[in-house]
Amino acid sequence: MTTAMFSRAVIRATGAYLPAKILTNADLAQMVDTSDEWIVQRSGIKSRHIAAKDETTGDMATAAGRMALERGGLNAGDIDTVIVATTTPDQTFPAVAVQVQDRLGIPAGAAFDVQAVCSGFIYGLGVANSFIRTGQARRVLLIGAEKMSSIVDWTDRTTCVLFADGAGAVVLEAGEEGDRGVHSVHLHAKGAQREMLYTNGGPSTTRTSGHIVMHGREVFKYAVNYMAEVVNEALAHNKVKAQDIDWLVPHQANIRIIEATAEKLHLPLSKVVVTVERHGNTSAASIPLALHEAVADGRIKPGHLVLLEAMGGGFTWGAALVRM
Ligand code: ACO
């Protein structure tokens, strides 16, 4: 007998939003002492989208969420929970999620933000999955949305060339008994390493949001190791081999991190969704943006086995295995 307790959380639809303004490496070379060659060689990024001054995380989240509802053939009233993964909310409070709930006309239910920086979408997926598995929610709008340009120090060449803006969304719903849906989510954190990547401000310290500070070389090293570990954990938990994966959808931080993870899994790059060259690092938005792109262009098809993985400030990291 199928009960709400054991329904898998199935991805019904995806959506995305990218700001109109594109910032190229050549543009950045006019702003700081850098070059297209350095940025491409070290990160794989060629261009990125940057929100307009008056364009907020809430605006981008609402647009991506609206697209996911439309693509899923859903009305606002069909959603009972809104979760937004973000590090760059419009205000310290209330949450971006309540703004999205209101602007999309979602009449009731829970709405809150999740903050796990670049791992935010995987953390949000863990929460949404648990809500659906336990019957606490039937249909969740989960959005990753970031205006990283608002916390970047635009005079710091070591970070300003990497981060960018955008939003991606999925609708998750309680599915029929079967193989489709989220099979497992694996989350980790190591707070002792929080000084590797952080903002030098916040409401209770400086009363500002601060700017990103990053020890890039160390972050790189840990990112490769933690992501390979958590990906193997997800595969082992589900008794799945890397060759059974149809698509790897990694957090888009750096092409070299993505390549190193794929290599450790012996997965060809042809099975990896890569957007980093055009999107840069959009933190919590990067996985749902990449997922949406590959679903919308037909690469990811119903029935495909997809592995999602991310690592971010904290450090936080995680992975999820999903049958589309
Ligand atoms: N343009 C030109 N030169 C630069 C720039 C730039 N934009 N930035 C740094 N440099 C210089 C440095 O000053 C340094 O010069 P020096 O040797 O004279 O001191 C030199 O380039 C090499 O710097 P490194 O930091 O050693 O370069 P590295 O090869 O490690 O690449 C990078 C830097 C791209 C930041 C890399 O370490 C990285 O990607 N780390 C992971 C960061 C990341 O992904 N963060 C996102 C959040 S966490 C996550 O999402 C996984």
Tab-separated table of C-alpha atoms and ligand atoms in Angstrom:
chain	number	residue	atom	x	y	z
A	1	MET	CA	0.000	0.000	0.000
A	2	THR	CA	1.322	3.455	-0.876
A	3	THR	CA	1.327	5.815	2.073
A	4	ALA	CA	2.477	9.410	2.315
A	5	MET	CA	5.170	8.209	4.727
A	6	PHE	CA	7.053	6.422	2.001
A	7	SER	CA	6.344	8.406	-1.187
A	8	ARG	CA	9.503	9.508	-2.904
A	9	ALA	CA	9.921	13.223	-3.644
A	10	VAL	CA	9.704	13.397	-7.431
A	11	ILE	CA	10.990	16.359	-9.459
A	12	ARG	CA	7.953	17.427	-11.449
A	13	ALA	CA	9.373	20.511	-13.145
A	14	THR	CA	12.299	22.897	-13.271
A	15	GLY	CA	12.671	26.631	-13.919
A	16	ALA	CA	15.455	29.189	-14.162
A	17	TYR	CA	16.223	32.859	-14.373
A	18	LEU	CA	19.406	34.620	-15.434
A	19	PRO	CA	19.826	38.420	-15.396
A	20	ALA	CA	20.104	40.079	-18.816
A	21	LYS	CA	23.486	41.709	-18.180
A	22	ILE	CA	26.475	39.586	-19.184
A	23	LEU	CA	29.897	40.423	-17.748
A	24	THR	CA	32.790	39.002	-19.777
A	25	ASN	CA	36.368	38.357	-18.714
A	26	ALA	CA	37.373	41.258	-20.952
A	27	ASP	CA	35.011	43.505	-18.958
A	28	LEU	CA	36.635	42.305	-15.713
A	29	ALA	CA	40.098	43.010	-17.093
A	30	GLN	CA	39.008	46.670	-17.298
A	31	MET	CA	38.076	46.615	-13.601
A	32	VAL	CA	40.912	44.656	-11.900
A	33	ASP	CA	44.392	43.387	-12.782
A	34	THR	CA	43.377	40.149	-14.492
A	35	SER	CA	43.088	38.602	-17.950
A	36	ASP	CA	40.774	36.348	-19.921
A	37	GLU	CA	43.596	33.831	-20.156
A	38	TRP	CA	44.113	33.637	-16.357
A	39	ILE	CA	40.399	33.323	-15.570
A	40	VAL	CA	39.748	30.660	-18.235
A	41	GLN	CA	42.833	28.641	-17.327
A	42	ARG	CA	42.229	28.704	-13.546
A	43	SER	CA	38.419	28.503	-13.431
A	44	GLY	CA	36.964	27.756	-16.889
A	45	ILE	CA	34.720	30.826	-16.629
A	46	LYS	CA	34.317	32.981	-19.767
A	47	SER	CA	31.301	35.102	-18.848
A	48	ARG	CA	28.674	35.402	-16.146
A	49	HIS	CA	25.295	37.075	-15.580
A	50	ILE	CA	25.118	39.998	-13.154
A	51	ALA	CA	21.846	41.350	-11.757
A	52	ALA	CA	20.849	44.958	-12.373
A	53	LYS	CA	21.275	47.319	-9.417
A	54	ASP	CA	17.587	47.222	-8.552
A	55	GLU	CA	17.140	43.516	-9.383
A	56	THR	CA	17.010	41.434	-6.204
A	57	THR	CA	17.409	37.833	-5.163
A	58	GLY	CA	13.646	37.867	-4.532
A	59	ASP	CA	12.983	39.012	-8.112
A	60	MET	CA	15.159	36.246	-9.551
A	61	ALA	CA	13.734	33.588	-7.215
A	62	THR	CA	10.179	34.588	-8.119
A	63	ALA	CA	10.932	34.403	-11.856
A	64	ALA	CA	12.546	30.954	-11.602
A	65	GLY	CA	9.730	29.702	-9.363
A	66	ARG	CA	7.079	31.003	-11.753
A	67	MET	CA	8.721	29.184	-14.649
A	68	ALA	CA	8.825	25.914	-12.675
A	69	LEU	CA	5.094	26.198	-11.910
A	70	GLU	CA	4.302	26.938	-15.562
A	71	ARG	CA	6.443	24.088	-16.867
A	72	GLY	CA	4.817	21.744	-14.346
A	73	GLY	CA	1.301	22.831	-15.376
A	74	LEU	CA	0.655	23.864	-11.786
A	75	ASN	CA	-1.285	26.640	-10.089
A	76	ALA	CA	-0.040	28.610	-7.097
A	77	GLY	CA	-2.563	26.791	-4.909
A	78	ASP	CA	-0.915	23.449	-5.704
A	79	ILE	CA	2.212	24.399	-3.685
A	80	ASP	CA	2.152	23.926	0.091
A	81	THR	CA	5.798	24.727	0.957
A	82	VAL	CA	8.327	27.239	-0.392
A	83	ILE	CA	12.018	26.849	0.396
A	84	VAL	CA	14.640	29.270	-0.924
A	85	ALA	CA	18.318	28.411	-0.584
A	86	THR	CA	20.225	31.682	-0.513
A	87	THR	CA	23.162	33.476	1.073
A	88	THR	CA	22.170	36.853	-0.335
A	89	PRO	CA	18.624	37.596	0.861
A	90	ASP	CA	16.987	40.946	0.044
A	91	GLN	CA	16.664	41.666	3.745
A	92	THR	CA	18.062	40.082	6.907
A	93	PHE	CA	14.426	39.151	7.517
A	94	PRO	CA	11.827	38.163	6.456
A	95	ALA	CA	12.968	35.239	4.338
A	96	VAL	CA	13.043	35.478	0.558
A	97	ALA	CA	10.685	32.468	0.563
A	98	VAL	CA	7.789	34.429	2.073
A	99	GLN	CA	8.222	37.092	-0.617
A	100	VAL	CA	8.117	34.389	-3.302
A	101	GLN	CA	5.034	32.845	-1.683
A	102	ASP	CA	3.238	36.206	-1.799
A	103	ARG	CA	4.364	37.248	-5.289
A	104	LEU	CA	3.395	33.911	-6.840
A	105	GLY	CA	0.037	33.958	-5.031
A	106	ILE	CA	0.699	30.772	-3.070
A	107	PRO	CA	-2.121	31.031	-0.530
A	108	ALA	CA	-0.856	29.012	2.441
A	109	GLY	CA	1.748	26.680	3.880
A	110	ALA	CA	5.303	26.998	5.179
A	111	ALA	CA	7.911	29.308	3.618
A	112	PHE	CA	11.489	29.709	4.796
A	113	ASP	CA	15.090	30.130	3.643
A	114	VAL	CA	17.983	27.696	3.969
A	115	GLN	CA	21.544	29.031	4.278
A	116	ALA	CA	24.377	26.678	3.391
A	117	VAL	CA	26.113	28.866	0.801
A	118	CYS	CA	27.082	26.866	-2.324
A	119	SER	CA	25.608	23.670	-0.807
A	120	GLY	CA	22.303	25.433	-0.138
A	121	PHE	CA	20.365	23.698	-2.883
A	122	ILE	CA	21.414	20.222	-1.707
A	123	TYR	CA	20.579	21.170	1.895
A	124	GLY	CA	17.193	22.490	0.717
A	125	LEU	CA	16.638	19.281	-1.219
A	126	GLY	CA	17.348	17.323	1.975
A	127	VAL	CA	14.729	19.334	3.859
A	128	ALA	CA	12.154	19.118	1.042
A	129	ASN	CA	12.726	15.379	0.694
A	130	SER	CA	12.227	14.826	4.424
A	131	PHE	CA	9.055	16.942	4.449
A	132	ILE	CA	7.588	14.932	1.584
A	133	ARG	CA	8.721	11.533	2.905
A	134	THR	CA	7.106	12.218	6.264
A	135	GLY	CA	3.888	13.600	4.786
A	136	GLN	CA	4.521	17.095	6.159
A	137	ALA	CA	4.377	18.543	2.629
A	138	ARG	CA	2.825	17.326	-0.610
A	139	ARG	CA	4.358	19.725	-3.089
A	140	VAL	CA	7.408	21.896	-2.446
A	141	LEU	CA	8.743	24.762	-4.544
A	142	LEU	CA	12.494	24.653	-3.917
A	143	ILE	CA	14.554	27.534	-5.307
A	144	GLY	CA	18.267	28.351	-5.240
A	145	ALA	CA	18.712	32.094	-5.799
A	146	GLU	CA	21.710	34.357	-5.352
A	147	LYS	CA	22.897	37.865	-6.004
A	148	MET	CA	26.541	37.078	-5.235
A	149	SER	CA	27.531	40.324	-6.975
A	150	SER	CA	26.124	42.133	-3.911
A	151	ILE	CA	28.657	40.551	-1.515
A	152	VAL	CA	31.664	40.451	-3.838
A	153	ASP	CA	34.474	42.922	-3.231
A	154	TRP	CA	34.809	44.275	-6.786
A	155	THR	CA	38.399	45.341	-6.103
A	156	ASP	CA	39.483	41.802	-5.072
A	157	ARG	CA	40.613	40.001	-8.226
A	158	THR	CA	40.900	36.671	-6.390
A	159	THR	CA	37.113	36.459	-5.898
A	160	CYS	CA	35.324	38.945	-8.162
A	161	VAL	CA	36.143	36.957	-11.309
A	162	LEU	CA	34.402	33.815	-9.951
A	163	PHE	CA	30.968	34.695	-8.557
A	164	ALA	CA	27.727	35.589	-10.337
A	165	ASP	CA	23.947	35.878	-10.087
A	166	GLY	CA	20.891	33.821	-11.020
A	167	ALA	CA	18.161	31.503	-9.788
A	168	GLY	CA	16.998	27.968	-10.465
A	169	ALA	CA	13.910	26.165	-9.198
A	170	VAL	CA	12.350	22.736	-8.941
A	171	VAL	CA	8.918	21.542	-7.906
A	172	LEU	CA	9.106	18.374	-5.818
A	173	GLU	CA	5.991	16.348	-5.132
A	174	ALA	CA	4.987	13.130	-3.440
A	175	GLY	CA	5.174	10.504	-6.163
A	176	GLU	CA	3.630	7.129	-6.724
A	177	GLU	CA	5.489	4.171	-5.290
A	178	GLY	CA	8.318	3.407	-7.686
A	179	ASP	CA	11.831	4.231	-8.659
A	180	ARG	CA	11.313	7.863	-9.671
A	181	GLY	CA	12.312	10.584	-7.240
A	182	VAL	CA	14.971	11.429	-4.679
A	183	HIS	CA	16.679	8.207	-3.545
A	184	SER	CA	18.891	9.746	-0.887
A	185	VAL	CA	20.464	13.010	0.271
A	186	HIS	CA	23.783	13.142	2.134
A	187	LEU	CA	24.763	16.307	4.007
A	188	HIS	CA	27.954	17.261	5.836
A	189	ALA	CA	29.548	20.257	7.531
A	190	LYS	CA	32.851	21.011	9.176
A	191	GLY	CA	32.518	24.269	11.096
A	192	ALA	CA	36.161	24.202	12.152
A	193	GLN	CA	36.958	25.160	8.547
A	194	ARG	CA	34.619	28.151	8.377
A	195	GLU	CA	37.516	30.601	8.116
A	196	MET	CA	38.534	29.275	4.701
A	197	LEU	CA	35.592	31.003	3.019
A	198	TYR	CA	33.384	33.599	4.703
A	199	THR	CA	32.076	37.160	4.622
A	200	ASN	CA	33.898	39.755	6.701
A	201	GLY	CA	30.664	41.096	8.115
A	202	GLY	CA	27.120	40.279	9.166
A	203	PRO	CA	24.152	41.726	11.065
A	204	SER	CA	25.371	40.841	14.575
A	205	THR	CA	29.002	41.810	14.046
A	206	THR	CA	29.422	44.724	11.637
A	207	ARG	CA	25.732	45.455	10.905
A	208	THR	CA	26.562	45.014	7.216
A	209	SER	CA	26.537	41.937	5.015
A	210	GLY	CA	30.314	42.054	4.456
A	211	HIS	CA	32.289	40.813	1.469
A	212	ILE	CA	33.510	37.381	0.403
A	213	VAL	CA	36.950	36.371	1.667
A	214	MET	CA	38.364	33.121	0.290
A	215	HIS	CA	41.529	31.071	0.694
A	216	GLY	CA	41.169	29.750	-2.842
A	217	ARG	CA	43.938	27.168	-2.921
A	218	GLU	CA	42.767	25.458	0.292
A	219	VAL	CA	39.119	25.617	-0.778
A	220	PHE	CA	40.074	23.951	-4.048
A	221	LYS	CA	41.876	21.101	-2.293
A	222	TYR	CA	39.050	20.390	0.152
A	223	ALA	CA	36.383	20.781	-2.537
A	224	VAL	CA	37.860	18.015	-4.663
A	225	ASN	CA	38.242	15.630	-1.722
A	226	TYR	CA	34.918	16.293	0.016
A	227	MET	CA	32.934	16.121	-3.212
A	228	ALA	CA	34.540	12.846	-4.275
A	229	GLU	CA	33.868	11.404	-0.790
A	230	VAL	CA	30.219	12.409	-0.648
A	231	VAL	CA	29.554	11.248	-4.189
A	232	ASN	CA	30.966	7.827	-3.314
A	233	GLU	CA	28.856	7.822	-0.153
A	234	ALA	CA	25.700	8.425	-2.232
A	235	LEU	CA	26.638	5.689	-4.716
A	236	ALA	CA	27.469	3.151	-1.985
A	237	HIS	CA	24.308	3.949	-0.019
A	238	ASN	CA	22.197	3.158	-3.076
A	239	LYS	CA	24.378	0.257	-4.269
A	240	VAL	CA	24.841	2.095	-7.562
A	241	LYS	CA	28.007	2.168	-9.656
A	242	ALA	CA	29.350	5.381	-11.194
A	243	GLN	CA	28.752	3.864	-14.649
A	244	ASP	CA	25.006	3.640	-13.840
A	245	ILE	CA	24.791	7.435	-13.540
A	246	ASP	CA	23.266	9.081	-16.602
A	247	TRP	CA	24.218	12.625	-15.546
A	248	LEU	CA	26.371	14.286	-12.947
A	249	VAL	CA	25.097	17.787	-12.144
A	250	PRO	CA	27.809	19.345	-9.974
A	251	HIS	CA	27.967	22.704	-8.286
A	252	GLN	CA	29.539	25.019	-10.856
A	253	ALA	CA	32.486	26.597	-9.028
A	254	ASN	CA	35.446	25.796	-11.195
A	255	ILE	CA	35.902	23.549	-14.245
A	256	ARG	CA	39.035	22.048	-12.692
A	257	ILE	CA	37.081	20.945	-9.574
A	258	ILE	CA	34.352	19.495	-11.820
A	259	GLU	CA	36.892	17.655	-13.990
A	260	ALA	CA	38.726	16.292	-10.947
A	261	THR	CA	35.491	14.954	-9.438
A	262	ALA	CA	34.429	13.363	-12.743
A	263	GLU	CA	37.869	11.814	-13.096
A	264	LYS	CA	37.718	10.294	-9.604
A	265	LEU	CA	34.384	8.719	-10.612
A	266	HIS	CA	35.755	7.609	-14.013
A	267	LEU	CA	32.840	9.501	-15.570
A	268	PRO	CA	33.447	11.038	-19.024
A	269	LEU	CA	32.804	14.784	-19.201
A	270	SER	CA	30.087	14.009	-21.768
A	271	LYS	CA	27.982	12.816	-18.797
A	272	VAL	CA	28.558	15.980	-16.772
A	273	VAL	CA	26.370	19.057	-17.085
A	274	VAL	CA	28.715	22.045	-17.272
A	275	THR	CA	27.510	25.653	-17.253
A	276	VAL	CA	30.357	27.282	-15.358
A	277	GLU	CA	31.877	28.829	-18.496
A	278	ARG	CA	28.704	30.912	-19.032
A	279	HIS	CA	27.254	31.143	-15.502
A	280	GLY	CA	30.285	31.430	-13.194
A	281	ASN	CA	29.706	30.420	-9.583
A	282	THR	CA	26.122	31.284	-8.653
A	283	SER	CA	26.382	29.524	-5.279
A	284	ALA	CA	23.044	27.909	-4.287
A	285	ALA	CA	21.586	28.673	-7.727
A	286	SER	CA	24.189	26.795	-9.720
A	287	ILE	CA	22.821	23.242	-9.475
A	288	PRO	CA	19.158	24.049	-10.227
A	289	LEU	CA	20.294	26.339	-13.082
A	290	ALA	CA	22.372	23.531	-14.598
A	291	LEU	CA	19.650	20.951	-13.976
A	292	HIS	CA	17.058	23.138	-15.656
A	293	GLU	CA	19.272	23.767	-18.667
A	294	ALA	CA	19.860	20.051	-19.248
A	295	VAL	CA	16.185	19.160	-18.697
A	296	ALA	CA	14.992	21.969	-20.987
A	297	ASP	CA	17.368	21.063	-23.834
A	298	GLY	CA	16.436	17.368	-23.596
A	299	ARG	CA	19.734	15.958	-22.342
A	300	ILE	CA	18.220	14.858	-19.028
A	301	LYS	CA	15.158	12.728	-19.711
A	302	PRO	CA	12.510	11.103	-17.509
A	303	GLY	CA	13.987	7.924	-16.031
A	304	HIS	CA	17.566	9.162	-16.043
A	305	LEU	CA	19.640	8.644	-12.900
A	306	VAL	CA	21.147	11.965	-11.860
A	307	LEU	CA	23.757	12.674	-9.210
A	308	LEU	CA	23.894	16.177	-7.713
A	309	GLU	CA	26.793	17.371	-5.585
A	310	ALA	CA	28.058	20.589	-4.017
A	311	MET	CA	30.522	22.082	-1.582
A	312	GLY	CA	30.601	25.533	-0.101
A	313	GLY	CA	31.541	27.841	2.737
A	314	GLY	CA	31.341	26.428	6.240
A	315	PHE	CA	32.564	24.082	4.951
A	316	THR	CA	29.303	22.446	3.971
A	317	TRP	CA	28.948	19.777	1.338
A	318	GLY	CA	26.468	17.204	0.113
A	319	ALA	CA	25.155	14.983	-2.645
A	320	ALA	CA	21.820	13.590	-3.788
A	321	LEU	CA	20.840	10.748	-6.086
A	322	VAL	CA	17.654	11.347	-8.061
A	323	ARG	CA	15.747	9.287	-10.639
A	324	MET	CA	14.088	11.866	-12.923
B	1	ACO	N1	43.879	37.355	-12.240
B	1	ACO	C1	45.217	37.229	-12.323
B	1	ACO	N2	45.957	36.724	-11.326
B	1	ACO	C2	45.336	36.328	-10.217
B	1	ACO	C3	43.938	36.457	-10.056
B	1	ACO	C4	43.204	36.989	-11.128
B	1	ACO	N3	41.867	37.147	-11.087
B	1	ACO	N4	43.600	35.982	-8.847
B	1	ACO	C5	44.724	35.577	-8.254
B	1	ACO	N5	45.773	35.792	-9.066
B	1	ACO	C6	47.173	35.489	-8.834
B	1	ACO	C7	47.495	35.332	-7.369
B	1	ACO	O1	47.746	36.568	-6.767
B	1	ACO	C8	48.732	34.452	-7.426
B	1	ACO	O2	49.846	35.249	-7.699
B	1	ACO	P1	51.237	34.971	-6.943
B	1	ACO	O3	51.616	33.571	-7.360
B	1	ACO	O4	52.109	36.042	-7.483
B	1	ACO	O5	50.940	35.075	-5.488
B	1	ACO	C9	48.489	33.569	-8.629
B	1	ACO	O6	47.466	34.215	-9.417
B	1	ACO	C10	48.051	32.162	-8.294
B	1	ACO	O7	47.001	32.237	-7.324
B	1	ACO	P2	46.340	30.949	-6.716
B	1	ACO	O8	45.315	31.380	-5.726
B	1	ACO	O9	47.389	29.990	-6.261
B	1	ACO	O10	45.656	30.355	-8.016
B	1	ACO	P3	44.891	28.993	-8.167
B	1	ACO	O11	45.449	28.222	-9.265
B	1	ACO	O12	44.675	28.301	-6.854
B	1	ACO	O13	43.468	29.500	-8.679
B	1	ACO	C11	41.253	29.832	-7.800
B	1	ACO	C12	42.694	30.351	-7.880
B	1	ACO	C13	40.637	29.916	-9.183
B	1	ACO	C14	40.498	30.736	-6.827
B	1	ACO	C15	41.271	28.398	-7.309
B	1	ACO	O14	42.067	28.249	-6.166
B	1	ACO	C16	39.876	27.897	-6.977
B	1	ACO	O15	39.054	27.749	-7.850
B	1	ACO	N6	39.621	27.577	-5.724
B	1	ACO	C17	38.324	27.111	-5.332
B	1	ACO	C18	37.510	28.284	-5.040
B	1	ACO	C19	36.058	28.040	-5.184
B	1	ACO	O16	35.621	27.267	-5.967
B	1	ACO	N7	35.320	28.792	-4.393
B	1	ACO	C20	33.940	28.824	-4.507
B	1	ACO	C21	33.244	28.553	-3.238
B	1	ACO	S1	33.453	26.947	-2.655
B	1	ACO	C22	32.947	26.065	-3.879
B	1	ACO	O17	32.071	26.506	-4.512
B	1	ACO	C23	33.630	24.821	-4.144
